[in-house]
Coordinates of C-alpha atoms and ligand atoms in Angstrom, one line a residue:
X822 CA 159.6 -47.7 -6.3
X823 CA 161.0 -51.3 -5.5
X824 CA 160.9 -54.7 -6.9
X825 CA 159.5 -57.0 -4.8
X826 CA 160.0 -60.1 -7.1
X827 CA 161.9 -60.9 -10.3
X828 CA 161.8 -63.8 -12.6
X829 CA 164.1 -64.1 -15.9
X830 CA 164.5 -66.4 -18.5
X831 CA 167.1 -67.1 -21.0
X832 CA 168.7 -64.2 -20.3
X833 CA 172.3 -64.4 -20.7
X834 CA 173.7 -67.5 -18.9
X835 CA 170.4 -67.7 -16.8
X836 CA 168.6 -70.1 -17.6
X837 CA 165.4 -69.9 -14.9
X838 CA 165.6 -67.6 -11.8
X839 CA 162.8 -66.5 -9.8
X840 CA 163.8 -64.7 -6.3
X841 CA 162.0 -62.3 -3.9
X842 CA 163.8 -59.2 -3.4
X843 CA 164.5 -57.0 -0.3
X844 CA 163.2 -53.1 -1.0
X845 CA 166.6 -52.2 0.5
X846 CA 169.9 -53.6 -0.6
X847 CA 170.3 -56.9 -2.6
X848 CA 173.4 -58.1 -3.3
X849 CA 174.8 -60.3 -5.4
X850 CA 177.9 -62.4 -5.0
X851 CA 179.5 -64.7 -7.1
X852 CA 183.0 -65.2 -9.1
X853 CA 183.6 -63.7 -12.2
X854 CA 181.5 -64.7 -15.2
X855 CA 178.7 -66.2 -13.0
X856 CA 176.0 -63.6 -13.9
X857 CA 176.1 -61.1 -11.5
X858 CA 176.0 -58.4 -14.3
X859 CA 173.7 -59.9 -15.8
X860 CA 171.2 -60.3 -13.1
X861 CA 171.2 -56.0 -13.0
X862 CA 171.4 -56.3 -16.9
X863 CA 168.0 -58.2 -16.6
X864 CA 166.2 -55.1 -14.4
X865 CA 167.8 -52.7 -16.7
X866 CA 165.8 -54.5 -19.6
X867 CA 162.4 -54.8 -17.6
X868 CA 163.0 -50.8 -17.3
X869 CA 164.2 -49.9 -20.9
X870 CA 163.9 -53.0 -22.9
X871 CA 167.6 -52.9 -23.9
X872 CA 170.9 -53.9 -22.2
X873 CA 173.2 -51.6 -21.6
X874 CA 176.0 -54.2 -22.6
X875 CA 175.2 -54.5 -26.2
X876 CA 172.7 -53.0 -28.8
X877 CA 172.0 -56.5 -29.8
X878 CA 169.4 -58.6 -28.9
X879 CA 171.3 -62.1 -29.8
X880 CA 173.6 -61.0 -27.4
X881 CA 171.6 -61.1 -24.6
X882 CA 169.1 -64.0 -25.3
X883 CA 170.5 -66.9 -24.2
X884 CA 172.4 -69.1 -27.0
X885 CA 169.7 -71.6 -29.1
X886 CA 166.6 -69.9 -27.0
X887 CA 164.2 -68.1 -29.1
X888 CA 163.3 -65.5 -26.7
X889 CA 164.3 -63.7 -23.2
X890 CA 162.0 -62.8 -20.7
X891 CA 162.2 -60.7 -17.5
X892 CA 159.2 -60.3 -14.9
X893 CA 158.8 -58.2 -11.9
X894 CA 156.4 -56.9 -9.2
X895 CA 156.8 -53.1 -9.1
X896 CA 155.7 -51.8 -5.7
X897 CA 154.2 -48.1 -6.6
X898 CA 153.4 -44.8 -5.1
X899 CA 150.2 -45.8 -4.2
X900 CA 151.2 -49.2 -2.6
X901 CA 150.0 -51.7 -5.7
X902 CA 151.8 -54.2 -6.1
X903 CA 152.5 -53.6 -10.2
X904 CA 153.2 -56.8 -12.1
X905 CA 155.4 -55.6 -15.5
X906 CA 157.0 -57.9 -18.3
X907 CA 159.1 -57.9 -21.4
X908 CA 159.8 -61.0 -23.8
X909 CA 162.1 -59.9 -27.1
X910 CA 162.7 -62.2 -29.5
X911 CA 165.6 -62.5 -31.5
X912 CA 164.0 -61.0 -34.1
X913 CA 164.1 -57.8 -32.0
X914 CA 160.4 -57.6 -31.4
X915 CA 159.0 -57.2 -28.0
X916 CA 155.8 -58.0 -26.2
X917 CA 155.3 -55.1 -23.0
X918 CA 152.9 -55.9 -20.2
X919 CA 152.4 -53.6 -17.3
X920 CA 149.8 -55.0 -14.8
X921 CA 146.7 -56.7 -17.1
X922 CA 147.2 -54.6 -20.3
X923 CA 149.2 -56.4 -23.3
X924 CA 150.8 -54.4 -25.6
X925 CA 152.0 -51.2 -23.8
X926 CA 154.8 -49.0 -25.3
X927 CA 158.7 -49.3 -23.9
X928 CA 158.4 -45.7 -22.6
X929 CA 155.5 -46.5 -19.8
X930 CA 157.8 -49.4 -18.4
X931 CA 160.6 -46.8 -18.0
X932 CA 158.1 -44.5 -16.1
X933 CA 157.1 -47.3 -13.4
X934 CA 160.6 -48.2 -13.4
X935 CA 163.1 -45.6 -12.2
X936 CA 166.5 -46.8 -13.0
X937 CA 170.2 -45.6 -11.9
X938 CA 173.1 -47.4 -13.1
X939 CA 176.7 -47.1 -11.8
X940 CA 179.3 -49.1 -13.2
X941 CA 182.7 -49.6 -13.8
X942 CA 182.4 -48.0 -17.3
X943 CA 180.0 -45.8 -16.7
X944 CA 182.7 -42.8 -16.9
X945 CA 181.6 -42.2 -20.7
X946 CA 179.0 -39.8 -18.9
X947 CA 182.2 -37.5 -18.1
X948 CA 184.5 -38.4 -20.9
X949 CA 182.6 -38.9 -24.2
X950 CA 180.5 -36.9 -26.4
X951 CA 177.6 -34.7 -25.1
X952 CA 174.8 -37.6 -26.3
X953 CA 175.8 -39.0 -23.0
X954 CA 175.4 -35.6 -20.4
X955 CA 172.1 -35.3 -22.5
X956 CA 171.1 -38.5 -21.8
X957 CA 171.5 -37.5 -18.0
X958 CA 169.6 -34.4 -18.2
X959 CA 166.7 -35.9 -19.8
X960 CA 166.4 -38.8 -17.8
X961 CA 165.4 -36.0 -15.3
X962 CA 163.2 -34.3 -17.2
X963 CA 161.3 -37.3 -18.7
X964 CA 160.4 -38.1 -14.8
X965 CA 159.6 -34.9 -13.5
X966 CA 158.0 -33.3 -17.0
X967 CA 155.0 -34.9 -18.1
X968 CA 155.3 -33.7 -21.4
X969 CA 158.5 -34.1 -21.9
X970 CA 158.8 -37.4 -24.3
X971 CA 156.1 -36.2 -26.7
X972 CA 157.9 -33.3 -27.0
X973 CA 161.4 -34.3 -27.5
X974 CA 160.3 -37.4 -29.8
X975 CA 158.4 -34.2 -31.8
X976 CA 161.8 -32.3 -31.7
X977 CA 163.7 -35.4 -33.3
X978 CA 161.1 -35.6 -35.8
X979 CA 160.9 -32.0 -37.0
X980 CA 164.6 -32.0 -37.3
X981 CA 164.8 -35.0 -39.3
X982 CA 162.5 -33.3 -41.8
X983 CA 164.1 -30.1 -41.8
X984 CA 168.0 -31.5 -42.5
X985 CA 166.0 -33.7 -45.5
X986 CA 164.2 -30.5 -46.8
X987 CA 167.8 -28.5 -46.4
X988 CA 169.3 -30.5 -48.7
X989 CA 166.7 -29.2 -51.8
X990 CA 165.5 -26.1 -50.3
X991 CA 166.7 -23.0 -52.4
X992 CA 166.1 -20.3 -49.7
X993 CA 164.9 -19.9 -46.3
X994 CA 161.4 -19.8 -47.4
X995 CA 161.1 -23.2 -48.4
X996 CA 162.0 -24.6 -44.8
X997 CA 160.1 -21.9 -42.8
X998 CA 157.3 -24.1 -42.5
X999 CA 159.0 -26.7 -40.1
X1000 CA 160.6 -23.8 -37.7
X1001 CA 158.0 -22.5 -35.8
X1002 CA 157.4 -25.9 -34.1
X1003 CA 160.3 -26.4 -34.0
X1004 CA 161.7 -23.6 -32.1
X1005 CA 158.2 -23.6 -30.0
X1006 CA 159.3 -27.3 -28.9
X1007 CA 162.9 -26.0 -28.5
X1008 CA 162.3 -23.6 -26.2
X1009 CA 160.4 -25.7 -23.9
X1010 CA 163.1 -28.4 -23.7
X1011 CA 165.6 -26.1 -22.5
X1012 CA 163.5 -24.3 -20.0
X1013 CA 162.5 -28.1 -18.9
X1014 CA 166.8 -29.0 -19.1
X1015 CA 167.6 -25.4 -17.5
X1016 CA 165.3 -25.7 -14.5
X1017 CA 166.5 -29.5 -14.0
X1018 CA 170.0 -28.6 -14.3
X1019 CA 169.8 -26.1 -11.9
X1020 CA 168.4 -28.3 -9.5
X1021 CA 170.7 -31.4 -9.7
X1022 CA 173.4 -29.3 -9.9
X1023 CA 172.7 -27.7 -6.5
X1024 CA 172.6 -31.5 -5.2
X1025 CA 175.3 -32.5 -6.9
X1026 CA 177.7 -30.2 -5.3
X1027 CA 176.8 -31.1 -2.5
X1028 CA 177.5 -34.2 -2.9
X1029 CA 180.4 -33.5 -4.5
X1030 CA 181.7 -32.0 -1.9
X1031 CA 181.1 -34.9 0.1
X1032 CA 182.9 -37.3 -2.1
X1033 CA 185.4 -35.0 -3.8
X1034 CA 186.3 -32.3 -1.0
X1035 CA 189.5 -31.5 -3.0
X1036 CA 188.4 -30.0 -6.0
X1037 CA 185.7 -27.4 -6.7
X1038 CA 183.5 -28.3 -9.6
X1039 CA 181.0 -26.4 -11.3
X1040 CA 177.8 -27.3 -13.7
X1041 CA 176.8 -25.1 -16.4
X1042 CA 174.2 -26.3 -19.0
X1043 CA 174.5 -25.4 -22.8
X1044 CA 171.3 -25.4 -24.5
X1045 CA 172.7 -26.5 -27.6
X1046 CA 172.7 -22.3 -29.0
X1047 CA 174.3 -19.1 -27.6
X1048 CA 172.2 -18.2 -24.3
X1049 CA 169.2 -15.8 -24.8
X1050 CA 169.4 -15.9 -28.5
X1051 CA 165.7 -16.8 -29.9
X1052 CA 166.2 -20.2 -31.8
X1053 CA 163.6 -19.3 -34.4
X1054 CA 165.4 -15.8 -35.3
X1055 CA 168.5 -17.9 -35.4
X1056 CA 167.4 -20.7 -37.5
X1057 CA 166.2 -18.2 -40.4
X1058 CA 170.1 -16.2 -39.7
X1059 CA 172.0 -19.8 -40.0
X1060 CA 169.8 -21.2 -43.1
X1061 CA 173.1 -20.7 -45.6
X1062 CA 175.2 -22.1 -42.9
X1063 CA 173.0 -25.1 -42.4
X1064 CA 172.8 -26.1 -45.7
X1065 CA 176.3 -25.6 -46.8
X1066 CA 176.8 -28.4 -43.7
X1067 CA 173.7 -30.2 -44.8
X1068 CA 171.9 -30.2 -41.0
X1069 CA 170.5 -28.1 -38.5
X1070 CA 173.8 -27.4 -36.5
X1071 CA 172.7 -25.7 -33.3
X1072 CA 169.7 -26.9 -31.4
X1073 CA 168.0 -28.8 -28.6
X1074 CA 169.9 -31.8 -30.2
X1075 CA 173.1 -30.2 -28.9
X1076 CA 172.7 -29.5 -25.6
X1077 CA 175.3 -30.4 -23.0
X1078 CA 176.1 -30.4 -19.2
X1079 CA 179.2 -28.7 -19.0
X1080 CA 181.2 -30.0 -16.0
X1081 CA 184.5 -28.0 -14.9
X1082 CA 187.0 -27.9 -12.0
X1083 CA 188.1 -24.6 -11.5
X1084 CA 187.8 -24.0 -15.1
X1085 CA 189.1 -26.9 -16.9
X1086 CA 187.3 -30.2 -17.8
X1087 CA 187.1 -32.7 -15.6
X1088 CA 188.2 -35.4 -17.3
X1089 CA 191.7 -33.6 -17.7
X1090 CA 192.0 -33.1 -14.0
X1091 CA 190.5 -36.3 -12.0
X1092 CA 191.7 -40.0 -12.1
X1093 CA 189.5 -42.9 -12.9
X1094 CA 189.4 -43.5 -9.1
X1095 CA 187.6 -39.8 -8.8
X1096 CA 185.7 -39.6 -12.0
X1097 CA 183.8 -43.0 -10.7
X1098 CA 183.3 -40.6 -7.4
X1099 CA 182.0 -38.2 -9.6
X1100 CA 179.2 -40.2 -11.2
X1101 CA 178.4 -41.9 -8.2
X1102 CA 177.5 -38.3 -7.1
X1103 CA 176.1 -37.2 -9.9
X1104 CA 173.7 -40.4 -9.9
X1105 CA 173.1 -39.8 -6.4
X1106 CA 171.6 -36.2 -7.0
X1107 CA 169.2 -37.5 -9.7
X1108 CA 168.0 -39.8 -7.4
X1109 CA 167.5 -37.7 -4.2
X1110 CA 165.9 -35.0 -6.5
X1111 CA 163.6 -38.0 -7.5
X1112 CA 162.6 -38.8 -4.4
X1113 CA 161.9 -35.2 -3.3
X1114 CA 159.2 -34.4 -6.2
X1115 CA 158.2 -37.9 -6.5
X1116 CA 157.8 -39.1 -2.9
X1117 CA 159.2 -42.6 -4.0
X1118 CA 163.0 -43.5 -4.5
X1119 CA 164.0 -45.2 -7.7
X1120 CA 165.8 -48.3 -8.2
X1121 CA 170.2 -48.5 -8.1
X1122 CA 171.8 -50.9 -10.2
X1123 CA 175.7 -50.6 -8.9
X1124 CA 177.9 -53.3 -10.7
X1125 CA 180.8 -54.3 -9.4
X1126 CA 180.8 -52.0 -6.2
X1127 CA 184.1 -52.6 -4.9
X1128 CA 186.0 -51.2 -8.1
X1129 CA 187.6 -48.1 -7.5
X1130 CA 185.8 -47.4 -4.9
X1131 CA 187.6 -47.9 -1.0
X1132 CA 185.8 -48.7 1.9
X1133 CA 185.4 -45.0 3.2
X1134 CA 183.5 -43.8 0.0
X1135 CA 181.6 -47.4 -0.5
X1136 CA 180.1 -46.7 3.5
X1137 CA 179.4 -42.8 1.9
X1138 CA 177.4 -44.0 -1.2
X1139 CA 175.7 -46.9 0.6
X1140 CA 174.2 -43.6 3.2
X1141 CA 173.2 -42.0 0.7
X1142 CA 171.8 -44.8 -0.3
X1143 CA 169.8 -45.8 2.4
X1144 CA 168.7 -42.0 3.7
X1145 CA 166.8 -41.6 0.1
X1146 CA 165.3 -44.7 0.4
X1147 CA 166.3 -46.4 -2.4
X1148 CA 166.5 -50.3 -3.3
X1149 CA 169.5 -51.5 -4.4
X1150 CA 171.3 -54.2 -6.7
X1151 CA 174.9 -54.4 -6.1
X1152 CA 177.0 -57.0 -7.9
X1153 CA 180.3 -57.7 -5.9
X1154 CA 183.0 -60.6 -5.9
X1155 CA 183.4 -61.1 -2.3
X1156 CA 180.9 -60.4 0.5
X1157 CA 183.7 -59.1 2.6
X1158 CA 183.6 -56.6 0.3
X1159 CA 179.7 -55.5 1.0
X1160 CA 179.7 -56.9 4.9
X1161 CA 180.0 -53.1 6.5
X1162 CA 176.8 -51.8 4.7
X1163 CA 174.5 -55.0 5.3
X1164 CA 171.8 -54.8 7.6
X1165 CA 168.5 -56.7 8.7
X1166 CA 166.7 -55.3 5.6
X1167 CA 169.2 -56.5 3.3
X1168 CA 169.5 -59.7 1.0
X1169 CA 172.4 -61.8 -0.1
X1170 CA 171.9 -64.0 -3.3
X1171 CA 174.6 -65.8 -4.7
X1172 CA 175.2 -66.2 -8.0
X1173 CA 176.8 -69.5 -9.7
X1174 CA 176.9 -70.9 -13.5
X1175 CA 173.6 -68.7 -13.9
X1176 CA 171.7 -70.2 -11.0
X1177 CA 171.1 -67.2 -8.1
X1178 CA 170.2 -68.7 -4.9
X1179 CA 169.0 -66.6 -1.7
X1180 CA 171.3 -67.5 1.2
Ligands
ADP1430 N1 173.7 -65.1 -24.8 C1 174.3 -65.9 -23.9 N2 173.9 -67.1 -23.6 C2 174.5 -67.9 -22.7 N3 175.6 -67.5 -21.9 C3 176.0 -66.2 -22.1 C4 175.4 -65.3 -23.1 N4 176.1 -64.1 -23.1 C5 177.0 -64.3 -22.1 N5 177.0 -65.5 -21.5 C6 177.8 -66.0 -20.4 O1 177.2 -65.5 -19.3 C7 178.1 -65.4 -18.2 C8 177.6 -64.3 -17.3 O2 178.5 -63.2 -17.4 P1 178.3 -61.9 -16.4 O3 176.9 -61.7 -16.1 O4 179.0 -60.9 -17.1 O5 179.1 -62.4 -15.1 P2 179.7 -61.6 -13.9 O6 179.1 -60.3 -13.9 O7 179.2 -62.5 -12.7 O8 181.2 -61.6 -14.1 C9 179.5 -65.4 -18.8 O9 180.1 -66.6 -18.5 C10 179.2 -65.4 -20.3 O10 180.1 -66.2 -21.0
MG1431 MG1 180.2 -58.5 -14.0

């Protein structure tokens, strides 16, 4: 999957851009505040219609413009040259067009648009609550599990109803009804979560080896109950429990990647410096795994590459990189600091007051 054109409007500071894209590595130079960031911000919205800089939209429109928009030419598996679009107005509405069809749902742009993002915050995946290990896992799953988002939304749902119906139930058998799905759905998800798990996992050390040689780290995934235990059995055992808390407590919406070095969490043991190794790898094994099942490589988003990162580990991650096949946006200050990975196939753009200029 690559990008072979992008056009945004009132996004951020940027006013009007419209450049043609390299389907290896792009990068994007310019001082601080010039829009770098949000340039990848931009893609990140065409993919999920939402920054990942801030929940909200006024943020991100441009100040006194009604609307954003963001357009692109997604090159596909079969070699069409997809034209996809997204305009949210302030209001937080959003018009979704994916080649001639109006009106599409948020969840088929994120399927022709594959999306990794590394940046200089992104250590919340190691360091804060499950949500975000869980977010990892099902970005997988989503991908490679076609049934996946139906089932998960289902999941949410069900739940919801459940912890409402909890709160006035006076015993088990007036909540019954909603556990059979539920624990049907459940036990899907974490076959779907275990069977991903173990395969990124098996990448991911490999990688982690690579960048992290020191340390041995190991991947276990928590299913959000005890192992083997059936969730509808458990359910009907924890119904007392439950409502004394006043919500389902164990489930599919607890699940979590635990991540350990020799037996202790990681974010005790590594620096900032290593954790950003960490996630590079970790990013890096979702994305070769995506390229194995899907034949096509998804799109990196890398912001601010230089940051903790030296020039050793930058030339490792930009390998990686290039062996899966992958286009890239990478955001740096200086392009000193990108001049040992750029090649023929690459671009330079550089970025000033908003305006981003191929040069
Ligand atoms: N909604 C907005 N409208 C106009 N300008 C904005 C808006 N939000 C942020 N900016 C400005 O956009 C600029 C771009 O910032 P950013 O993309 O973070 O730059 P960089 O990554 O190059 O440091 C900043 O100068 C910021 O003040
Ligand atoms: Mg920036």
């Amino acid at each position: 999957m690559a990008l072979s054109r992008l056009v945004v409007h009132d996004f951020r500071n940027i006013e009007a851009c419209d450049i043609a894209l390299s389907s290896g590595f792009n990068f994007l130079i310019g001082p601080n505040g010039s829009g770098k960031t949000s340039v990848l911000e931009a893609i990140h919205f065409l993919g999920h219609g939402r920054s990942f800089r801030s929940a909200l939209n006024s943020r991100v429109i441009r100040h006194q413009q009604p609307h954003l928009t963001v357009h692109g030419r997604v090159k596909t598996q079969d070699g069409i040259l997809l034209p996809v679009g997204i305009q949210k107005r302030r209001d937080g509405s959003a018009d979704v067009k994916i080649g001639q069809e109006k009106g599409q749902k948020l969840v088929a742009l994120a399927k022709v648009l594959p999306l990794q993002l590394i940046t200089p915050e992104g250590f919340e995946l190691l360091t804060d609550g499950p949500k975000f290990r869980r977010a990892f896992i099902d970005w997988g799953v989503f991908h490679s599990e076609p049934g996946f988002f139906e089932a998960w939304t289902r999941v949410k749902r069900l739940t919801k109803q459940r912890n409402a119906a909890l709160k006035t139930a006076r015993h088990y058998g007036d909540i019954q009804v909603w556990d059979t799905e539920l624990a049907r759905l459940a036990e899907q998800i974490s076959a779907w979560r275990q069977a991903y798990v173990d395969a990124v996992a098996a990448r991911a050390t490999a990688l982690c080896q690579a960048f992290l040689p020191e340390f041995s780290i190991q991947f276990r995934f928590y299913q959000g109950w005890e192992r083997g235990a059936d969730y509808q059995a458990l359910l009907a055992a924890n119904f007392e429990r439950d409502q004394q808390m006043g919500y389902t407590v164990s489930g599919p919406h607890k699940a979590d990647l635990r991540i350990k070095v020799a037996g202790t969490p990681v974010d005790d043991v590594l620096s900032r410096g290593q954790l950003k190794l960490m996630v590079c790898a970790l990013r890096l094994a979702q994305g070769q795994l995506y390229s194995e099942e899907q034949g096509i490589a998804c799109i990196y988003l890398i912001d601010d590459f230089a940051s903790e990162l030296d020039s050793r580990r930058r030339a490792l991650l930009a390998s990686e990189l290039t062996r899966i096949g992958a286009q890239v946006f990478v955001s740096a200050i200086s392009a000193d600091q990108v001049a040992e990975i750029c090649d023929e196939n690459s671009k330079m753009f550089h970025v000033e007051h908003g305006k981003i200029n191929a040069g």
